[in-house]
Coordinates of C-alpha atoms and ligand atoms in Angstrom, one line a residue:
X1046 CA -10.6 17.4 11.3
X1047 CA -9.8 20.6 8.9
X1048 CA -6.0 20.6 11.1
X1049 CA -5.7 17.2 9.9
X1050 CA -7.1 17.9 6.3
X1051 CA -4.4 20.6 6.1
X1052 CA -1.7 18.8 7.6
X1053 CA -1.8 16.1 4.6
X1054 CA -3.4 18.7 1.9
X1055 CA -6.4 16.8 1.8
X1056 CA -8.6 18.1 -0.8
X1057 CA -11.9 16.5 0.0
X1058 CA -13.6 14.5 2.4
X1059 CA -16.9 12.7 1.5
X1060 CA -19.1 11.0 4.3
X1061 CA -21.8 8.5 3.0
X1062 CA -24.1 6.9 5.2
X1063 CA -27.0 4.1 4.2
X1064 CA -29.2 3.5 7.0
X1065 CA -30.8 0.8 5.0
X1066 CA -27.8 -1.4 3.9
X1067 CA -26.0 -0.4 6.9
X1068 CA -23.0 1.5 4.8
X1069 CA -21.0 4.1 6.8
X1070 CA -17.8 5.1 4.3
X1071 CA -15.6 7.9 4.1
X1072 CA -13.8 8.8 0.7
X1073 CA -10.5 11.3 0.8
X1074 CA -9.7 12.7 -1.8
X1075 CA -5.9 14.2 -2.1
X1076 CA -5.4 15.7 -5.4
X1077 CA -6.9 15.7 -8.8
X1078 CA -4.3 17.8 -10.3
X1079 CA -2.9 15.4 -12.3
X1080 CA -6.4 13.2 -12.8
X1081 CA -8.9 11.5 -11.6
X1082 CA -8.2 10.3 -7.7
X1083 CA -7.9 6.7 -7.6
X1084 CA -7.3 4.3 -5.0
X1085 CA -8.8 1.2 -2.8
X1086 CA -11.8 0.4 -0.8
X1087 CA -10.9 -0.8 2.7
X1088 CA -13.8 -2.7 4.3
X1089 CA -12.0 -3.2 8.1
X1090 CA -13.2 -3.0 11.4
X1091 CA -11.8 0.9 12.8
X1092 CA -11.9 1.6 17.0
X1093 CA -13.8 4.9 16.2
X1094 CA -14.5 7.3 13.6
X1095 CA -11.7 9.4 14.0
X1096 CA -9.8 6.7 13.2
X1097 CA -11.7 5.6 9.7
X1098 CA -11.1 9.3 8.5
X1099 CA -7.2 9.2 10.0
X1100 CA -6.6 6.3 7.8
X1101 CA -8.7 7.6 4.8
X1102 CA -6.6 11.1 4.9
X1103 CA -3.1 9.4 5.3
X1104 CA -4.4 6.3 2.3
X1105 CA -5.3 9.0 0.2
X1106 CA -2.2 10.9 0.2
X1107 CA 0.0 8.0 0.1
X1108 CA -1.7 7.4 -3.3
X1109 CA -0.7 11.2 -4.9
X1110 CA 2.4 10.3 -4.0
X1111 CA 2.2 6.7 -5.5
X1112 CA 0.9 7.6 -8.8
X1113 CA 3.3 11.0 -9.2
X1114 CA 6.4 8.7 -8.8
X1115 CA 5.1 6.0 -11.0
X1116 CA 4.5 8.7 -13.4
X1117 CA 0.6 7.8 -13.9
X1118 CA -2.5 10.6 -15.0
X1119 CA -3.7 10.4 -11.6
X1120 CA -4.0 12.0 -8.6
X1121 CA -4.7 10.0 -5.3
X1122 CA -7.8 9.0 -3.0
X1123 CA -8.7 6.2 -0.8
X1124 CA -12.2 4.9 0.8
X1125 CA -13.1 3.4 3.7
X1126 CA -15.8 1.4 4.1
X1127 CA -16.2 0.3 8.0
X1128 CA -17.3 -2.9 8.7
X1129 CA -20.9 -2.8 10.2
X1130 CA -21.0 -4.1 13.5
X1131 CA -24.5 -5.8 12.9
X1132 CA -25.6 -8.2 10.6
X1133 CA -25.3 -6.9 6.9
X1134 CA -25.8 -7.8 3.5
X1135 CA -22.7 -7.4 1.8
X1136 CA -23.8 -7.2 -1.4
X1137 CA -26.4 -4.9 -1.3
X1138 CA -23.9 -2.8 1.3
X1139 CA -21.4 -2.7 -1.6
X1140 CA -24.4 -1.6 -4.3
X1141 CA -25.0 1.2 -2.1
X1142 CA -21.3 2.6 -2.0
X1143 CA -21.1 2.2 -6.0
X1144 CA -24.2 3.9 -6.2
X1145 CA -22.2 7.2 -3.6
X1146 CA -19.3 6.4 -6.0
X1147 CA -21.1 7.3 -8.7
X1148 CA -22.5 10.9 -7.4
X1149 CA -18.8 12.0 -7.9
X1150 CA -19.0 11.4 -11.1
X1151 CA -15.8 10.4 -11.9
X1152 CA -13.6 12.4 -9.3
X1153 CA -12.8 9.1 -8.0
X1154 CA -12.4 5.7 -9.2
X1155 CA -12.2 2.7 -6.3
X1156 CA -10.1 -0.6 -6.6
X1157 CA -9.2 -3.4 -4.4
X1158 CA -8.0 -3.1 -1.2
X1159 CA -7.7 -4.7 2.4
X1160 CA -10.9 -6.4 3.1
X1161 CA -12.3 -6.2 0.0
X1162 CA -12.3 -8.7 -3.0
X1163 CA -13.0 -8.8 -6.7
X1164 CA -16.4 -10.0 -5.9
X1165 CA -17.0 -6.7 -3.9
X1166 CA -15.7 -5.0 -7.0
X1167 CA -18.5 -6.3 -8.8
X1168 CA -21.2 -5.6 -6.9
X1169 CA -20.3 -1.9 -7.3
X1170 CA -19.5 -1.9 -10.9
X1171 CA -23.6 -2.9 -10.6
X1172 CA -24.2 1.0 -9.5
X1173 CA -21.2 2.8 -10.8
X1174 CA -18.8 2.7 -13.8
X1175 CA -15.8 3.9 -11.6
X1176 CA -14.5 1.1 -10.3
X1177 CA -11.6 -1.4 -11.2
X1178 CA -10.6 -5.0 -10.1
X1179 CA -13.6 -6.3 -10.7
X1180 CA -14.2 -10.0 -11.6
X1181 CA -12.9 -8.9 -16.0
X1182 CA -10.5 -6.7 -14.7
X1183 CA -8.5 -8.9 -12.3
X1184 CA -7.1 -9.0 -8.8
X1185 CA -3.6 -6.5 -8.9
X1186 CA -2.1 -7.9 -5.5
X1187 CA 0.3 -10.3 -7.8
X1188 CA 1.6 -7.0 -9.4
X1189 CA 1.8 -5.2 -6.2
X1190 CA 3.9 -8.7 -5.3
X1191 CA 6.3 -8.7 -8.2
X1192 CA 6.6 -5.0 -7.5
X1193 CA 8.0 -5.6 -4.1
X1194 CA 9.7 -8.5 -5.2
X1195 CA 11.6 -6.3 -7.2
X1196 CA 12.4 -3.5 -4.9
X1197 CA 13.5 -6.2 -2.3
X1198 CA 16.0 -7.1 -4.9
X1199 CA 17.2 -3.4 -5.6
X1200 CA 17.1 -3.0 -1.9
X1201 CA 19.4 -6.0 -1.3
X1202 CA 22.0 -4.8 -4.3
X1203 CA 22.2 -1.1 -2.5
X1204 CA 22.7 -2.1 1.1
X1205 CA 24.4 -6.0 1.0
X1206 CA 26.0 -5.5 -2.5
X1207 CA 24.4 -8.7 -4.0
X1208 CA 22.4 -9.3 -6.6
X1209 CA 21.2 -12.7 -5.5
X1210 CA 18.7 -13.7 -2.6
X1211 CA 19.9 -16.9 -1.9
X1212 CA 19.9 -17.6 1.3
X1213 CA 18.9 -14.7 2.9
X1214 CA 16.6 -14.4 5.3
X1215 CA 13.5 -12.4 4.8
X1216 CA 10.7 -12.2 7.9
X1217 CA 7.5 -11.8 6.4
X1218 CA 4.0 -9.9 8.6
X1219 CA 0.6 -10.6 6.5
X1220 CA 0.1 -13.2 4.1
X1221 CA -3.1 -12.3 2.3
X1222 CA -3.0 -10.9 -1.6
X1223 CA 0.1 -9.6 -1.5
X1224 CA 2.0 -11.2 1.5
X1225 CA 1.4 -15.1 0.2
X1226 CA 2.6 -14.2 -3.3
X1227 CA 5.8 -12.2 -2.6
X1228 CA 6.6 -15.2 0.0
X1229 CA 6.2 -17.6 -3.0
X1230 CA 8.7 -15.3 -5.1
X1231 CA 11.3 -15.2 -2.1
X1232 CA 11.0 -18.9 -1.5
X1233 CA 11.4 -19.6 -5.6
X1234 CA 14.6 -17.0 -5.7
X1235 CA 16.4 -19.2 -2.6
X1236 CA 15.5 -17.1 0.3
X1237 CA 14.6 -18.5 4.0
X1238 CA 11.3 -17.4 5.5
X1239 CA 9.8 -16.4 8.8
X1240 CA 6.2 -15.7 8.8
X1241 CA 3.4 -14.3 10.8
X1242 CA -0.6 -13.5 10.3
X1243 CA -3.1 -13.3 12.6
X1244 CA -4.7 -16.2 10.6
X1245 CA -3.7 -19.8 11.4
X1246 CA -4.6 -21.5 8.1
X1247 CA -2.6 -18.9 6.1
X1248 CA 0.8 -19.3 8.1
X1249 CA 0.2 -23.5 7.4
X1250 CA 0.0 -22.8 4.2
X1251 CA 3.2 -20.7 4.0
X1252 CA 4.9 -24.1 5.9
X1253 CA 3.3 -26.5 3.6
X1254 CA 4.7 -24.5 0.4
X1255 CA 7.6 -22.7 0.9
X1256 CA 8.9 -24.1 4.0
X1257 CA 8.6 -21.1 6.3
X1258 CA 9.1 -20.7 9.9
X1259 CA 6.8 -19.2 11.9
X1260 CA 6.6 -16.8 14.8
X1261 CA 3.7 -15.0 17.0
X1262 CA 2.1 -11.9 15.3
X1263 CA 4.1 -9.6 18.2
X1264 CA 7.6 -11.7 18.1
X1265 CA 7.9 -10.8 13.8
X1266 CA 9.7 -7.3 15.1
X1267 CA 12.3 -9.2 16.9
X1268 CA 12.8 -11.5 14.9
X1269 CA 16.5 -11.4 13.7
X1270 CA 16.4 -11.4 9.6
X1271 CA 18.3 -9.7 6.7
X1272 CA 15.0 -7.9 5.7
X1273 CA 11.5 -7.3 7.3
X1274 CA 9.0 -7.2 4.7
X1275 CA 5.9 -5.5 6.4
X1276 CA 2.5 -7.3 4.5
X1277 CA -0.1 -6.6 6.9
X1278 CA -1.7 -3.5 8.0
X1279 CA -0.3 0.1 8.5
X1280 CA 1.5 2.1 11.1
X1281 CA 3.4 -0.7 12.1
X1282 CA 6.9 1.1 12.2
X1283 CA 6.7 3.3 15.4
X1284 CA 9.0 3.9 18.5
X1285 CA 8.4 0.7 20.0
X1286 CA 8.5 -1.6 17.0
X1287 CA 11.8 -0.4 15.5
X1288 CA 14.2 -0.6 18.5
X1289 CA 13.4 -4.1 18.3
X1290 CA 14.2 -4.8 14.5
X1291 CA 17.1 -6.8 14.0
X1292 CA 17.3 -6.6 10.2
X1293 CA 19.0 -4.3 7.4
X1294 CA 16.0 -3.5 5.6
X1295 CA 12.7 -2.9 5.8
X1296 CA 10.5 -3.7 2.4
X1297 CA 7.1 -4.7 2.1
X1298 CA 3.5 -3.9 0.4
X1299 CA 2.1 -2.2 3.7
X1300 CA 0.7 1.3 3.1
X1301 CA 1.7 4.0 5.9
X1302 CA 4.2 1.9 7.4
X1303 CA 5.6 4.6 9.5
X1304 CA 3.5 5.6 12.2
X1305 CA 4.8 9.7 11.7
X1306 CA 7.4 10.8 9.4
X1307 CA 10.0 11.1 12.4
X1308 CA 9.9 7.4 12.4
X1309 CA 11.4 7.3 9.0
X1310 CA 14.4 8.8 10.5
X1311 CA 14.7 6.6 13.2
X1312 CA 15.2 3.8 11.0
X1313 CA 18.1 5.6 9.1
X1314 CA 19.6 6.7 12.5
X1315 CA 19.4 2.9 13.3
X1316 CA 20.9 2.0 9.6
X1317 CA 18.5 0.4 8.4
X1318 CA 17.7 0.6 4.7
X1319 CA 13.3 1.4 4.1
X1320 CA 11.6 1.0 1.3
X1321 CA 9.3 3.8 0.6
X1322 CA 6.4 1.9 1.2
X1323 CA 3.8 3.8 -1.4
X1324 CA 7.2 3.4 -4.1
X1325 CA 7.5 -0.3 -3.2
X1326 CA 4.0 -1.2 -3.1
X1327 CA 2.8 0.7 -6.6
X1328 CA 3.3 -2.5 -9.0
X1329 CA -0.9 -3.0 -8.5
X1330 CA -1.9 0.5 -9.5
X1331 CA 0.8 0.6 -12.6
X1332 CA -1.5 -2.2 -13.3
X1333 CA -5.0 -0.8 -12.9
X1334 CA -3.9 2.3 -14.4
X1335 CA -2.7 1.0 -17.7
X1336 CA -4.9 -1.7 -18.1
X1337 CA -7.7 1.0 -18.2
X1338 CA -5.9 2.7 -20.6
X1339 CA -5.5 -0.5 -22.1
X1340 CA -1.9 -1.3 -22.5
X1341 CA -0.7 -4.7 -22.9
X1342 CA 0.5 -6.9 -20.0
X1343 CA 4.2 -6.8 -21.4
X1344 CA 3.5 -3.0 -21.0
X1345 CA 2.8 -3.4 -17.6
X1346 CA 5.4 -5.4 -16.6
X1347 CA 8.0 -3.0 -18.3
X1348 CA 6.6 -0.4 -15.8
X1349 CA 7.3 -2.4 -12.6
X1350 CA 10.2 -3.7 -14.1
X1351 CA 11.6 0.5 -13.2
X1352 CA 10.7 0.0 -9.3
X1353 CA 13.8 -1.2 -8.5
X1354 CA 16.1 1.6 -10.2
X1355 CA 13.6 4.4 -9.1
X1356 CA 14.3 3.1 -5.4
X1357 CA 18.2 2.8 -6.0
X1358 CA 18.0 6.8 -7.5
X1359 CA 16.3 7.8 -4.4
X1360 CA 18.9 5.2 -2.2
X1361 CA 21.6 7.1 -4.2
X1362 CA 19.9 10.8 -3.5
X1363 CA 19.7 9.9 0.1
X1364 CA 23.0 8.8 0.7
X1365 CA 24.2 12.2 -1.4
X1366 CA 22.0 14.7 0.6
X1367 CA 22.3 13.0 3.8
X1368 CA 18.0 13.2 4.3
X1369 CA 16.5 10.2 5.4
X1370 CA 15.0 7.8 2.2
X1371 CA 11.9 8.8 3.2
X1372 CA 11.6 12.2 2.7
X1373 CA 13.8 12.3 -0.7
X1374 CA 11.1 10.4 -1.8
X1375 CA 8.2 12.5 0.0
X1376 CA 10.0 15.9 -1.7
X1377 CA 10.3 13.5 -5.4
X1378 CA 6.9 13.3 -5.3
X1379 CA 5.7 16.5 -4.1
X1380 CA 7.5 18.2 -7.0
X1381 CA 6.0 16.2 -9.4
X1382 CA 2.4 17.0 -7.9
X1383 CA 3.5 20.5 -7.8
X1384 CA 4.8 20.5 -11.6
X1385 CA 1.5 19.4 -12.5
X1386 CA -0.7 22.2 -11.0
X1387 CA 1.9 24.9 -12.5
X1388 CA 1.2 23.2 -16.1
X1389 CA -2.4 23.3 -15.1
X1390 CA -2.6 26.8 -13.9
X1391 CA -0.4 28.2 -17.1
X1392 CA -3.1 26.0 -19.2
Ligands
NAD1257 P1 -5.1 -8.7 2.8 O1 -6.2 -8.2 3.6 O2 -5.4 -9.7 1.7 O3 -3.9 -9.3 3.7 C1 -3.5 -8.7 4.9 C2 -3.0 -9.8 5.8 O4 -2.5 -9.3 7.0 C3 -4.2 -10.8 6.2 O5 -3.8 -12.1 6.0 C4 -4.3 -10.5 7.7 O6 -4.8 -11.6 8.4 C5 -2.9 -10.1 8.1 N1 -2.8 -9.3 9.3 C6 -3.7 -8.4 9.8 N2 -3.2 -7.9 11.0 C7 -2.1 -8.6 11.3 C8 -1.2 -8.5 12.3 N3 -1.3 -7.7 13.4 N4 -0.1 -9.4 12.3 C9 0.1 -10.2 11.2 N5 -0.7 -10.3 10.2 C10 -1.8 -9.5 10.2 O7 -4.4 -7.4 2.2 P2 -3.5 -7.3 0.9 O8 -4.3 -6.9 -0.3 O9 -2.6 -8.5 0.9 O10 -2.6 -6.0 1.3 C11 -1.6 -6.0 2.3 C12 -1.1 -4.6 2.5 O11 -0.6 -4.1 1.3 C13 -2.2 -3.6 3.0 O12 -1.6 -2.6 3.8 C14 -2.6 -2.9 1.6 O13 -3.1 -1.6 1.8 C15 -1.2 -2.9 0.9 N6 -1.3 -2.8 -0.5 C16 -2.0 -3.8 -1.2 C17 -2.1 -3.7 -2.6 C18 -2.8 -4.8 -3.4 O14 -2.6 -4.8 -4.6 N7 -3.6 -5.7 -2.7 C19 -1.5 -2.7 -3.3 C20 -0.8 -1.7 -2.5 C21 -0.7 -1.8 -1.2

């Protein structure tokens, strides 16, 4: 586990474990360097435990990274919550992590994330002050939406030269928060749609309302389209998946799309444009963040308003340096995080 810890600089791992409400959650904590840690609650099913901390380490510095580029006060940290695999009360199960939450005192604050809903937020805000998304503070998966909604577009200008989406095609994988509402977007700006989700009801949905195709959960990598737009759950880019992609770009809300950092490079080897998934995807914490600093909705929209041209500088740096997107943006934001410790070590 320390290998792993030191292979993402992980800074902390907490384990909590409630025999009584049946909770079993791990919280990673990146960096604080540049302030509190924040990030989302998963509540998912994981294989093993090993895998629950794999995906808590990688979350965790996924949001460092998210919140340096965005230019926000804080570091990065993720929780995992897994999914009991006997009955449970889900309130009182949440209670009980807001009440761990709250031992850190303030280290980390928890939001929204797959699995988990407003109502969850407000169960913990019941034990613990550190928490965001709750019922008064709002869901943030429509800004995460417009954010990606607006790096699709910059994506589209760099790599087709148009400014326009009309008729393109855009294949979409996942359409809960995020997925359903960045479909609506496309289908308003003129694109076509092909969607997938391992829920039935959801796809109809997408058919009913925006007049999507739809495809088999394992066919959406195949599927021939001008851009991929990854919606669902992470490590979805790997060896297997992108030899079959028959699009331009990849852009979508999914964190840790790429199952290792090689596979980043594949995907410019291949020519295909990605979207640096914790740059694309950061419209929902530019929203948490500054509405807890208070700042006006206008505010907030300025700030996801600049995804697009951040992801055209790092297009641009990429295309100069010859280094895959990827890791221009991994060195962008390691730079930043660094910065921040030099200014805190001088202070
Ligand atoms: P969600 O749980 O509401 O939606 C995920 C959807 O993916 C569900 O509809 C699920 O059925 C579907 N799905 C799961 N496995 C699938 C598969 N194999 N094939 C096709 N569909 C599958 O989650 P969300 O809040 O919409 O977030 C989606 C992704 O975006 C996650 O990776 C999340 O971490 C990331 N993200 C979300 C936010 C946010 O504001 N909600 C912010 C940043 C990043």
């Amino acid at each position: 586990m320390f290998k792993q810890m030191e292979s993402y600089a992980t800074q902390r791992l907490h384990f909590f474990n409630d025999a009584e409400t049946k909770l079993k959650a791990i919280v990673a904590i990146h960096s604080t360097v540049r302030g509190p840690a924040i990030g989302g609650c998963r509540f998912i099913p994981y294989t093993d435990d090993a895998d629950a901390i794999t995906d808590a380490i990688r979350l965790a510095q996924g949001m460092s990274y998210k919140a340096a580029l965005a230019g926000l006060p804080h570091g990065g940290g993720k929780a995992v919550v897994i999914v009991p695999n006997q009955p449970f009360d889900r309130a009182a199960l949440m209670r009980s992590f807001g009440a761990y939450i709250n031992i850190l005192n303030g280290e980390y604050i928890t939001a929204m994330d797959s699995g988990t809903q407003v109502t969850d937020m407000d169960q913990i805000k019941k034990s613990t002050h550190w928490v965001t998304c709750t019922s008064t503070s709002g869901d943030p998966s429509p800004y995460t939406a417009l954010g990606v909604f607006e790096g699709i577009k910059a994506s589209v200008e760099f790599k087709l030269r148009r400014k326009d989406l009309t008729g393109l095609h855009v294949s979409i994988q996942g359409l809960g928060h995020v997925g359903y509402e960045v479909a609506r977007l496309l289908h308003q700006a003129g694109a076509r749609l092909t969607v997938t989700d391992i829920d039935p009801s959801k796809i109809q949905l997408c058919k009913e309302h925006f007049s999507a195709k739809s495809v088999e959960p394992e066919e959406i990598y195949n599927t021939p389209a001008d851009i991929f737009c990854p919606c669902g759950l992470g490590a979805i880019l790997n060896t297997d998946t992108i030899k079959q992609l028959q699009v331009s770009i990849v852009a979508g809300s999914a964190n840790n799309q790429l199952e290792k950092e090689r596979h980043g490079d594949l995907l410019s080897e291949r020519g295909i444009l990605y979207a640096p998934d914790y740059l694309i995807n950061s419209g929902g914490l530019i929203f948490v963040s500054l509405q807890h600093a208070q700042k006006s909705i206008a505010a907030i929209h300025h700030k996801i308003l600049q995804i697009g041209p951040s992801l055209h500088q790092i297009y641009r740096d990429s295309e100069r340096s010859e280094h895959s997107i990827h890791r221009i943006a991994n060195e962008k934001a390691e730079a930043i995080i660094n910065a921040s410790e030099e200014i805190h070590s001088v202070a």
